[in-house]
Amino acid sequence: MKYSIKLNAVNNPDKNVKAFATVTFGDCFKITNIAVVKSQEAEPFVSMPSFKSKERTEHNQPVYKDVCNPITSEFRKELYDDILSLYAEMEQSGKTEVSRDAENAQEPEFRVAVTPFEREGSNIRGLARIYFEACFVVSNVSIIQGKEKEFVAMPSYMVKQNGGKSQYQDVCFPVTKEFREKLYDALMDCYQQERDKAMNQGIGPMSRFSTS
């Protein structure tokens, strides 16, 4: 899978996070908030964007789970090595931003998986995953019941703006209108199919994890 990388330095020597990477698959789907982490003595490593789950460790510490991540060892090594190579270039050059563009980038193949979901008091109607070329997965995609219709919501996190207000910002998202429509249509079609299948089987809207 072809991808481009942009790396921005974190201007805070007291932080272990030294830079954030943005990876774009085929110039049409972007992954942000990928951290390059380095302590004083250790080698730098890549940390994918994550969220705090409701699970706890045996020591009652919160369990963090990746929002998105490589799912093959080959692609993990390729992607992480490329990010760390770009970080080494950043350190050597002293630049605060470096990038590497993909050559002949093509729209990546993908498949989606949706679980119909309903809980009292929640407007979430489905939980979804997106698999890119069988080597990278985006989790925490939601089907939301809006005022007029259901819609797709990509994984997001809360950020503070300059004025002190907070707002949600997507962690990963389609870049082009054409790919957004193609991806979101696939997610909604899968959701409708799985919901209809669950209703026909008489097991209600809450069902097992299903793939298309």
PDB file of C-alpha atoms in Angstrom:
ATOM      1  CA  MET A   1       0.000   0.000   0.000  1.00  0.00           C
ATOM      2  CA  LYS A   2       1.390   3.382  -1.044  1.00  0.00           C
ATOM      3  CA  TYR A   3       1.397   6.162   1.543  1.00  0.00           C
ATOM      4  CA  SER A   4       2.903   9.563   2.269  1.00  0.00           C
ATOM      5  CA  ILE A   5       4.233  10.706   5.664  1.00  0.00           C
ATOM      6  CA  LYS A   6       4.507  14.149   7.224  1.00  0.00           C
ATOM      7  CA  LEU A   7       6.342  14.580  10.534  1.00  0.00           C
ATOM      8  CA  ASN A   8       6.042  17.609  12.828  1.00  0.00           C
ATOM      9  CA  ALA A   9       8.371  18.139  15.793  1.00  0.00           C
ATOM     10  CA  VAL A  10       7.021  18.701  19.312  1.00  0.00           C
ATOM     11  CA  ASN A  11       8.744  21.780  20.724  1.00  0.00           C
ATOM     12  CA  ASN A  12       8.915  20.658  24.348  1.00  0.00           C
ATOM     13  CA  PRO A  13      12.160  19.030  25.594  1.00  0.00           C
ATOM     14  CA  ASP A  14      10.425  17.811  28.760  1.00  0.00           C
ATOM     15  CA  LYS A  15       8.047  15.601  26.790  1.00  0.00           C
ATOM     16  CA  ASN A  16       8.817  12.023  25.745  1.00  0.00           C
ATOM     17  CA  VAL A  17       6.739  12.571  22.605  1.00  0.00           C
ATOM     18  CA  LYS A  18       9.207  14.107  20.156  1.00  0.00           C
ATOM     19  CA  ALA A  19       7.095  14.327  16.998  1.00  0.00           C
ATOM     20  CA  PHE A  20       3.701  13.555  15.503  1.00  0.00           C
ATOM     21  CA  ALA A  21       3.301  11.819  12.163  1.00  0.00           C
ATOM     22  CA  THR A  22       0.449  12.046   9.687  1.00  0.00           C
ATOM     23  CA  VAL A  23       0.161   9.163   7.230  1.00  0.00           C
ATOM     24  CA  THR A  24      -2.008   9.371   4.113  1.00  0.00           C
ATOM     25  CA  PHE A  25      -2.985   6.196   2.258  1.00  0.00           C
ATOM     26  CA  GLY A  26      -3.182   6.702  -1.498  1.00  0.00           C
ATOM     27  CA  ASP A  27      -3.808  10.446  -1.145  1.00  0.00           C
ATOM     28  CA  CYS A  28      -7.364   9.707  -0.002  1.00  0.00           C
ATOM     29  CA  PHE A  29      -7.400   8.579   3.677  1.00  0.00           C
ATOM     30  CA  LYS A  30      -5.443  10.278   6.439  1.00  0.00           C
ATOM     31  CA  ILE A  31      -4.222   8.964   9.826  1.00  0.00           C
ATOM     32  CA  THR A  32      -3.134  11.648  12.306  1.00  0.00           C
ATOM     33  CA  ASN A  33      -1.711  11.800  15.823  1.00  0.00           C
ATOM     34  CA  ILE A  34       0.868   9.006  15.378  1.00  0.00           C
ATOM     35  CA  ALA A  35       3.512   9.718  18.018  1.00  0.00           C
ATOM     36  CA  VAL A  36       7.270   9.236  17.920  1.00  0.00           C
ATOM     37  CA  VAL A  37       8.244   8.604  21.542  1.00  0.00           C
ATOM     38  CA  LYS A  38      11.754   8.726  22.981  1.00  0.00           C
ATOM     39  CA  SER A  39      12.992   8.751  26.563  1.00  0.00           C
ATOM     40  CA  GLN A  40      16.474   9.978  27.494  1.00  0.00           C
ATOM     41  CA  GLU A  41      18.362   6.728  26.920  1.00  0.00           C
ATOM     42  CA  ALA A  42      15.998   4.544  24.895  1.00  0.00           C
ATOM     43  CA  GLU A  43      15.632   4.261  21.143  1.00  0.00           C
ATOM     44  CA  PRO A  44      12.652   6.102  19.624  1.00  0.00           C
ATOM     45  CA  PHE A  45       9.525   4.091  18.864  1.00  0.00           C
ATOM     46  CA  VAL A  46       6.183   4.631  17.160  1.00  0.00           C
ATOM     47  CA  SER A  47       2.948   4.830  19.161  1.00  0.00           C
ATOM     48  CA  MET A  48      -0.371   4.692  17.306  1.00  0.00           C
ATOM     49  CA  PRO A  49      -3.259   6.948  18.425  1.00  0.00           C
ATOM     50  CA  SER A  50      -5.150   5.318  21.296  1.00  0.00           C
ATOM     51  CA  PHE A  51      -8.101   5.815  23.631  1.00  0.00           C
ATOM     52  CA  LYS A  52      -8.741   4.970  27.280  1.00  0.00           C
ATOM     53  CA  SER A  53     -11.119   2.014  27.463  1.00  0.00           C
ATOM     54  CA  LYS A  54     -13.342   1.019  30.366  1.00  0.00           C
ATOM     55  CA  GLU A  55     -11.125  -1.996  31.041  1.00  0.00           C
ATOM     56  CA  ARG A  56      -8.666  -2.019  33.957  1.00  0.00           C
ATOM     57  CA  THR A  57      -5.433  -3.897  34.565  1.00  0.00           C
ATOM     58  CA  GLU A  58      -4.875  -6.177  37.554  1.00  0.00           C
ATOM     59  CA  HIS A  59      -3.337  -3.114  39.229  1.00  0.00           C
ATOM     60  CA  ASN A  60      -6.507  -1.093  38.500  1.00  0.00           C
ATOM     61  CA  GLN A  61      -4.808   1.014  35.848  1.00  0.00           C
ATOM     62  CA  PRO A  62      -6.776   2.074  32.745  1.00  0.00           C
ATOM     63  CA  VAL A  63      -6.238   0.028  29.588  1.00  0.00           C
ATOM     64  CA  TYR A  64      -5.477   2.015  26.425  1.00  0.00           C
ATOM     65  CA  LYS A  65      -6.404   0.582  23.031  1.00  0.00           C
ATOM     66  CA  ASP A  66      -5.241   1.627  19.569  1.00  0.00           C
ATOM     67  CA  VAL A  67      -7.723   3.556  17.448  1.00  0.00           C
ATOM     68  CA  CYS A  68      -5.992   2.189  14.351  1.00  0.00           C
ATOM     69  CA  ASN A  69      -2.988  -0.020  13.737  1.00  0.00           C
ATOM     70  CA  PRO A  70      -1.154  -2.313  11.301  1.00  0.00           C
ATOM     71  CA  ILE A  71      -2.413  -5.904  11.460  1.00  0.00           C
ATOM     72  CA  THR A  72       0.495  -7.667   9.754  1.00  0.00           C
ATOM     73  CA  SER A  73       4.063  -7.775  11.014  1.00  0.00           C
ATOM     74  CA  GLU A  74       5.352  -6.942   7.522  1.00  0.00           C
ATOM     75  CA  PHE A  75       3.341  -3.741   7.152  1.00  0.00           C
ATOM     76  CA  ARG A  76       3.999  -2.742  10.767  1.00  0.00           C
ATOM     77  CA  LYS A  77       7.747  -2.988  10.191  1.00  0.00           C
ATOM     78  CA  GLU A  78       7.546  -1.129   6.868  1.00  0.00           C
ATOM     79  CA  LEU A  79       5.424   1.728   8.234  1.00  0.00           C
ATOM     80  CA  TYR A  80       7.242   2.127  11.551  1.00  0.00           C
ATOM     81  CA  ASP A  81      10.678   1.952   9.890  1.00  0.00           C
ATOM     82  CA  ASP A  82       9.654   4.665   7.425  1.00  0.00           C
ATOM     83  CA  ILE A  83       8.384   6.927  10.218  1.00  0.00           C
ATOM     84  CA  LEU A  84      11.524   6.430  12.319  1.00  0.00           C
ATOM     85  CA  SER A  85      13.756   6.983   9.282  1.00  0.00           C
ATOM     86  CA  LEU A  86      12.008  10.297   8.690  1.00  0.00           C
ATOM     87  CA  TYR A  87      12.426  11.162  12.384  1.00  0.00           C
ATOM     88  CA  ALA A  88      16.186  10.479  12.121  1.00  0.00           C
ATOM     89  CA  GLU A  89      16.278  12.837   9.134  1.00  0.00           C
ATOM     90  CA  MET A  90      14.467  15.457  11.227  1.00  0.00           C
ATOM     91  CA  GLU A  91      16.986  15.134  14.066  1.00  0.00           C
ATOM     92  CA  GLN A  92      19.961  15.390  11.717  1.00  0.00           C
ATOM     93  CA  SER A  93      18.635  18.357   9.761  1.00  0.00           C
ATOM     94  CA  GLY A  94      17.201  20.281  12.709  1.00  0.00           C
ATOM     95  CA  LYS A  95      14.006  20.887  10.730  1.00  0.00           C
ATOM     96  CA  THR A  96      10.664  21.051  12.530  1.00  0.00           C
ATOM     97  CA  GLU A  97       8.765  19.494   9.624  1.00  0.00           C
ATOM     98  CA  VAL A  98       9.824  16.801   7.171  1.00  0.00           C
ATOM     99  CA  SER A  99       7.814  14.735   4.725  1.00  0.00           C
ATOM    100  CA  ARG A 100       7.984  11.896   2.236  1.00  0.00           C
ATOM    101  CA  ASP A 101       5.508  11.707  -0.631  1.00  0.00           C
ATOM    102  CA  ALA A 102       4.209   8.482  -2.110  1.00  0.00           C
ATOM    103  CA  GLU A 103       5.000   7.799  -5.761  1.00  0.00           C
ATOM    104  CA  ASN A 104       2.147   6.708  -8.016  1.00  0.00           C
ATOM    105  CA  ALA A 105      -0.235   6.495  -5.060  1.00  0.00           C
ATOM    106  CA  GLN A 106      -3.411   4.559  -5.834  1.00  0.00           C
ATOM    107  CA  GLU A 107      -6.677   4.450  -3.921  1.00  0.00           C
ATOM    108  CA  PRO A 108      -6.298   1.572  -1.422  1.00  0.00           C
ATOM    109  CA  GLU A 109      -8.649  -1.389  -1.481  1.00  0.00           C
ATOM    110  CA  PHE A 110     -10.753  -1.736   1.655  1.00  0.00           C
ATOM    111  CA  ARG A 111     -13.499  -3.751   3.283  1.00  0.00           C
ATOM    112  CA  VAL A 112     -15.735  -2.853   6.201  1.00  0.00           C
ATOM    113  CA  ALA A 113     -17.248  -4.679   9.171  1.00  0.00           C
ATOM    114  CA  VAL A 114     -20.252  -3.413  11.151  1.00  0.00           C
ATOM    115  CA  THR A 115     -21.987  -4.553  14.335  1.00  0.00           C
ATOM    116  CA  PRO A 116     -25.540  -3.222  14.802  1.00  0.00           C
ATOM    117  CA  PHE A 117     -25.724  -1.790  18.309  1.00  0.00           C
ATOM    118  CA  GLU A 118     -28.357  -0.208  20.516  1.00  0.00           C
ATOM    119  CA  ARG A 119     -28.221   0.864  24.133  1.00  0.00           C
ATOM    120  CA  GLU A 120     -30.780   2.869  26.061  1.00  0.00           C
ATOM    121  CA  GLY A 121     -29.801   6.535  26.188  1.00  0.00           C
ATOM    122  CA  SER A 122     -27.222   6.193  23.393  1.00  0.00           C
ATOM    123  CA  ASN A 123     -27.518   7.495  19.833  1.00  0.00           C
ATOM    124  CA  ILE A 124     -24.972   4.955  18.547  1.00  0.00           C
ATOM    125  CA  ARG A 125     -26.591   2.468  16.166  1.00  0.00           C
ATOM    126  CA  GLY A 126     -23.551   0.593  14.914  1.00  0.00           C
ATOM    127  CA  LEU A 127     -19.850   0.001  15.598  1.00  0.00           C
ATOM    128  CA  ALA A 128     -17.578  -0.461  12.598  1.00  0.00           C
ATOM    129  CA  ARG A 129     -14.059  -1.229  11.429  1.00  0.00           C
ATOM    130  CA  ILE A 130     -12.321  -0.432   8.155  1.00  0.00           C
ATOM    131  CA  TYR A 131      -9.651  -2.800   6.815  1.00  0.00           C
ATOM    132  CA  PHE A 132      -7.198  -1.364   4.276  1.00  0.00           C
ATOM    133  CA  GLU A 133      -5.629  -3.963   1.969  1.00  0.00           C
ATOM    134  CA  ALA A 134      -5.698  -6.588   4.736  1.00  0.00           C
ATOM    135  CA  CYS A 135      -2.779  -4.921   6.510  1.00  0.00           C
ATOM    136  CA  PHE A 136      -4.201  -1.946   8.466  1.00  0.00           C
ATOM    137  CA  VAL A 137      -7.396  -1.527  10.508  1.00  0.00           C
ATOM    138  CA  VAL A 138      -9.286   1.545  11.688  1.00  0.00           C
ATOM    139  CA  SER A 139     -11.524   0.809  14.686  1.00  0.00           C
ATOM    140  CA  ASN A 140     -13.978   2.915  16.696  1.00  0.00           C
ATOM    141  CA  VAL A 141     -15.977   4.019  13.663  1.00  0.00           C
ATOM    142  CA  SER A 142     -19.610   4.651  14.659  1.00  0.00           C
ATOM    143  CA  ILE A 143     -22.998   4.778  12.967  1.00  0.00           C
ATOM    144  CA  ILE A 144     -24.876   7.594  14.731  1.00  0.00           C
ATOM    145  CA  GLN A 145     -28.599   8.329  14.825  1.00  0.00           C
ATOM    146  CA  GLY A 146     -28.970  12.012  13.953  1.00  0.00           C
ATOM    147  CA  LYS A 147     -32.079  14.181  14.084  1.00  0.00           C
ATOM    148  CA  GLU A 148     -33.128  13.214  10.572  1.00  0.00           C
ATOM    149  CA  LYS A 149     -31.043  10.197   9.572  1.00  0.00           C
ATOM    150  CA  GLU A 150     -28.136   7.952  10.519  1.00  0.00           C
ATOM    151  CA  PHE A 151     -24.591   8.971   9.613  1.00  0.00           C
ATOM    152  CA  VAL A 152     -20.971   7.800   9.892  1.00  0.00           C
ATOM    153  CA  ALA A 153     -18.689   9.240  12.600  1.00  0.00           C
ATOM    154  CA  MET A 154     -14.951   8.642  12.438  1.00  0.00           C
ATOM    155  CA  PRO A 155     -12.917   8.132  15.654  1.00  0.00           C
ATOM    156  CA  SER A 156     -12.157  11.482  17.293  1.00  0.00           C
ATOM    157  CA  TYR A 157     -10.671  13.102  20.384  1.00  0.00           C
ATOM    158  CA  MET A 158     -11.289  16.321  22.307  1.00  0.00           C
ATOM    159  CA  VAL A 159      -8.912  19.232  21.717  1.00  0.00           C
ATOM    160  CA  LYS A 160      -8.822  22.710  23.229  1.00  0.00           C
ATOM    161  CA  GLN A 161      -8.908  25.654  20.843  1.00  0.00           C
ATOM    162  CA  ASN A 162      -7.085  28.963  21.294  1.00  0.00           C
ATOM    163  CA  GLY A 163     -10.208  30.522  22.783  1.00  0.00           C
ATOM    164  CA  GLY A 164     -10.352  27.879  25.509  1.00  0.00           C
ATOM    165  CA  LYS A 165     -13.281  26.037  23.978  1.00  0.00           C
ATOM    166  CA  SER A 166     -13.080  22.297  23.360  1.00  0.00           C
ATOM    167  CA  GLN A 167     -14.203  20.475  20.252  1.00  0.00           C
ATOM    168  CA  TYR A 168     -13.887  17.032  18.727  1.00  0.00           C
ATOM    169  CA  GLN A 169     -11.279  16.429  16.037  1.00  0.00           C
ATOM    170  CA  ASP A 170     -11.155  13.307  13.861  1.00  0.00           C
ATOM    171  CA  VAL A 171      -8.130  11.055  14.327  1.00  0.00           C
ATOM    172  CA  CYS A 172      -8.475   9.573  10.846  1.00  0.00           C
ATOM    173  CA  PHE A 173     -10.701  10.501   7.951  1.00  0.00           C
ATOM    174  CA  PRO A 174     -11.191  10.458   4.164  1.00  0.00           C
ATOM    175  CA  VAL A 175      -9.398  13.278   2.363  1.00  0.00           C
ATOM    176  CA  THR A 176     -11.326  13.467  -0.898  1.00  0.00           C
ATOM    177  CA  LYS A 177     -15.057  13.864  -1.451  1.00  0.00           C
ATOM    178  CA  GLU A 178     -15.102  10.904  -3.845  1.00  0.00           C
ATOM    179  CA  PHE A 179     -13.435   8.501  -1.409  1.00  0.00           C
ATOM    180  CA  ARG A 180     -15.556   9.763   1.488  1.00  0.00           C
ATOM    181  CA  GLU A 181     -18.739   8.970  -0.418  1.00  0.00           C
ATOM    182  CA  LYS A 182     -17.436   5.552  -1.468  1.00  0.00           C
ATOM    183  CA  LEU A 183     -16.316   4.636   2.060  1.00  0.00           C
ATOM    184  CA  TYR A 184     -19.366   5.981   3.897  1.00  0.00           C
ATOM    185  CA  ASP A 185     -21.759   4.333   1.421  1.00  0.00           C
ATOM    186  CA  ALA A 186     -20.003   0.994   2.015  1.00  0.00           C
ATOM    187  CA  LEU A 187     -20.310   1.435   5.794  1.00  0.00           C
ATOM    188  CA  MET A 188     -24.003   2.348   5.656  1.00  0.00           C
ATOM    189  CA  ASP A 189     -24.786  -0.500   3.228  1.00  0.00           C
ATOM    190  CA  CYS A 190     -23.028  -2.989   5.500  1.00  0.00           C
ATOM    191  CA  TYR A 191     -24.866  -1.597   8.530  1.00  0.00           C
ATOM    192  CA  GLN A 192     -28.263  -1.966   6.814  1.00  0.00           C
ATOM    193  CA  GLN A 193     -27.461  -5.524   5.705  1.00  0.00           C
ATOM    194  CA  GLU A 194     -26.317  -6.621   9.157  1.00  0.00           C
ATOM    195  CA  ARG A 195     -29.255  -4.936  10.884  1.00  0.00           C
ATOM    196  CA  ASP A 196     -31.724  -6.599   8.499  1.00  0.00           C
ATOM    197  CA  LYS A 197     -29.983  -9.944   8.992  1.00  0.00           C
ATOM    198  CA  ALA A 198     -30.214  -9.608  12.781  1.00  0.00           C
ATOM    199  CA  MET A 199     -33.889  -8.655  12.651  1.00  0.00           C
ATOM    200  CA  ASN A 200     -34.714 -11.547  10.290  1.00  0.00           C
ATOM    201  CA  GLN A 201     -32.985 -13.974  12.650  1.00  0.00           C
ATOM    202  CA  GLY A 202     -35.060 -12.596  15.507  1.00  0.00           C
ATOM    203  CA  ILE A 203     -32.084 -11.626  17.644  1.00  0.00           C
ATOM    204  CA  GLY A 204     -32.820  -7.902  17.731  1.00  0.00           C
ATOM    205  CA  PRO A 205     -30.619  -4.989  16.710  1.00  0.00           C
ATOM    206  CA  MET A 206     -27.764  -5.927  19.015  1.00  0.00           C
ATOM    207  CA  SER A 207     -25.729  -8.635  17.309  1.00  0.00           C
ATOM    208  CA  ARG A 208     -22.378 -10.303  17.067  1.00  0.00           C
ATOM    209  CA  PHE A 209     -19.499  -8.695  15.139  1.00  0.00           C
ATOM    210  CA  SER A 210     -20.073  -9.286  11.439  1.00  0.00           C
ATOM    211  CA  THR A 211     -18.077  -8.656   8.287  1.00  0.00           C
ATOM    212  CA  SER A 212     -18.939  -7.981   4.708  1.00  0.00           C
TER     213      SER A 212
END
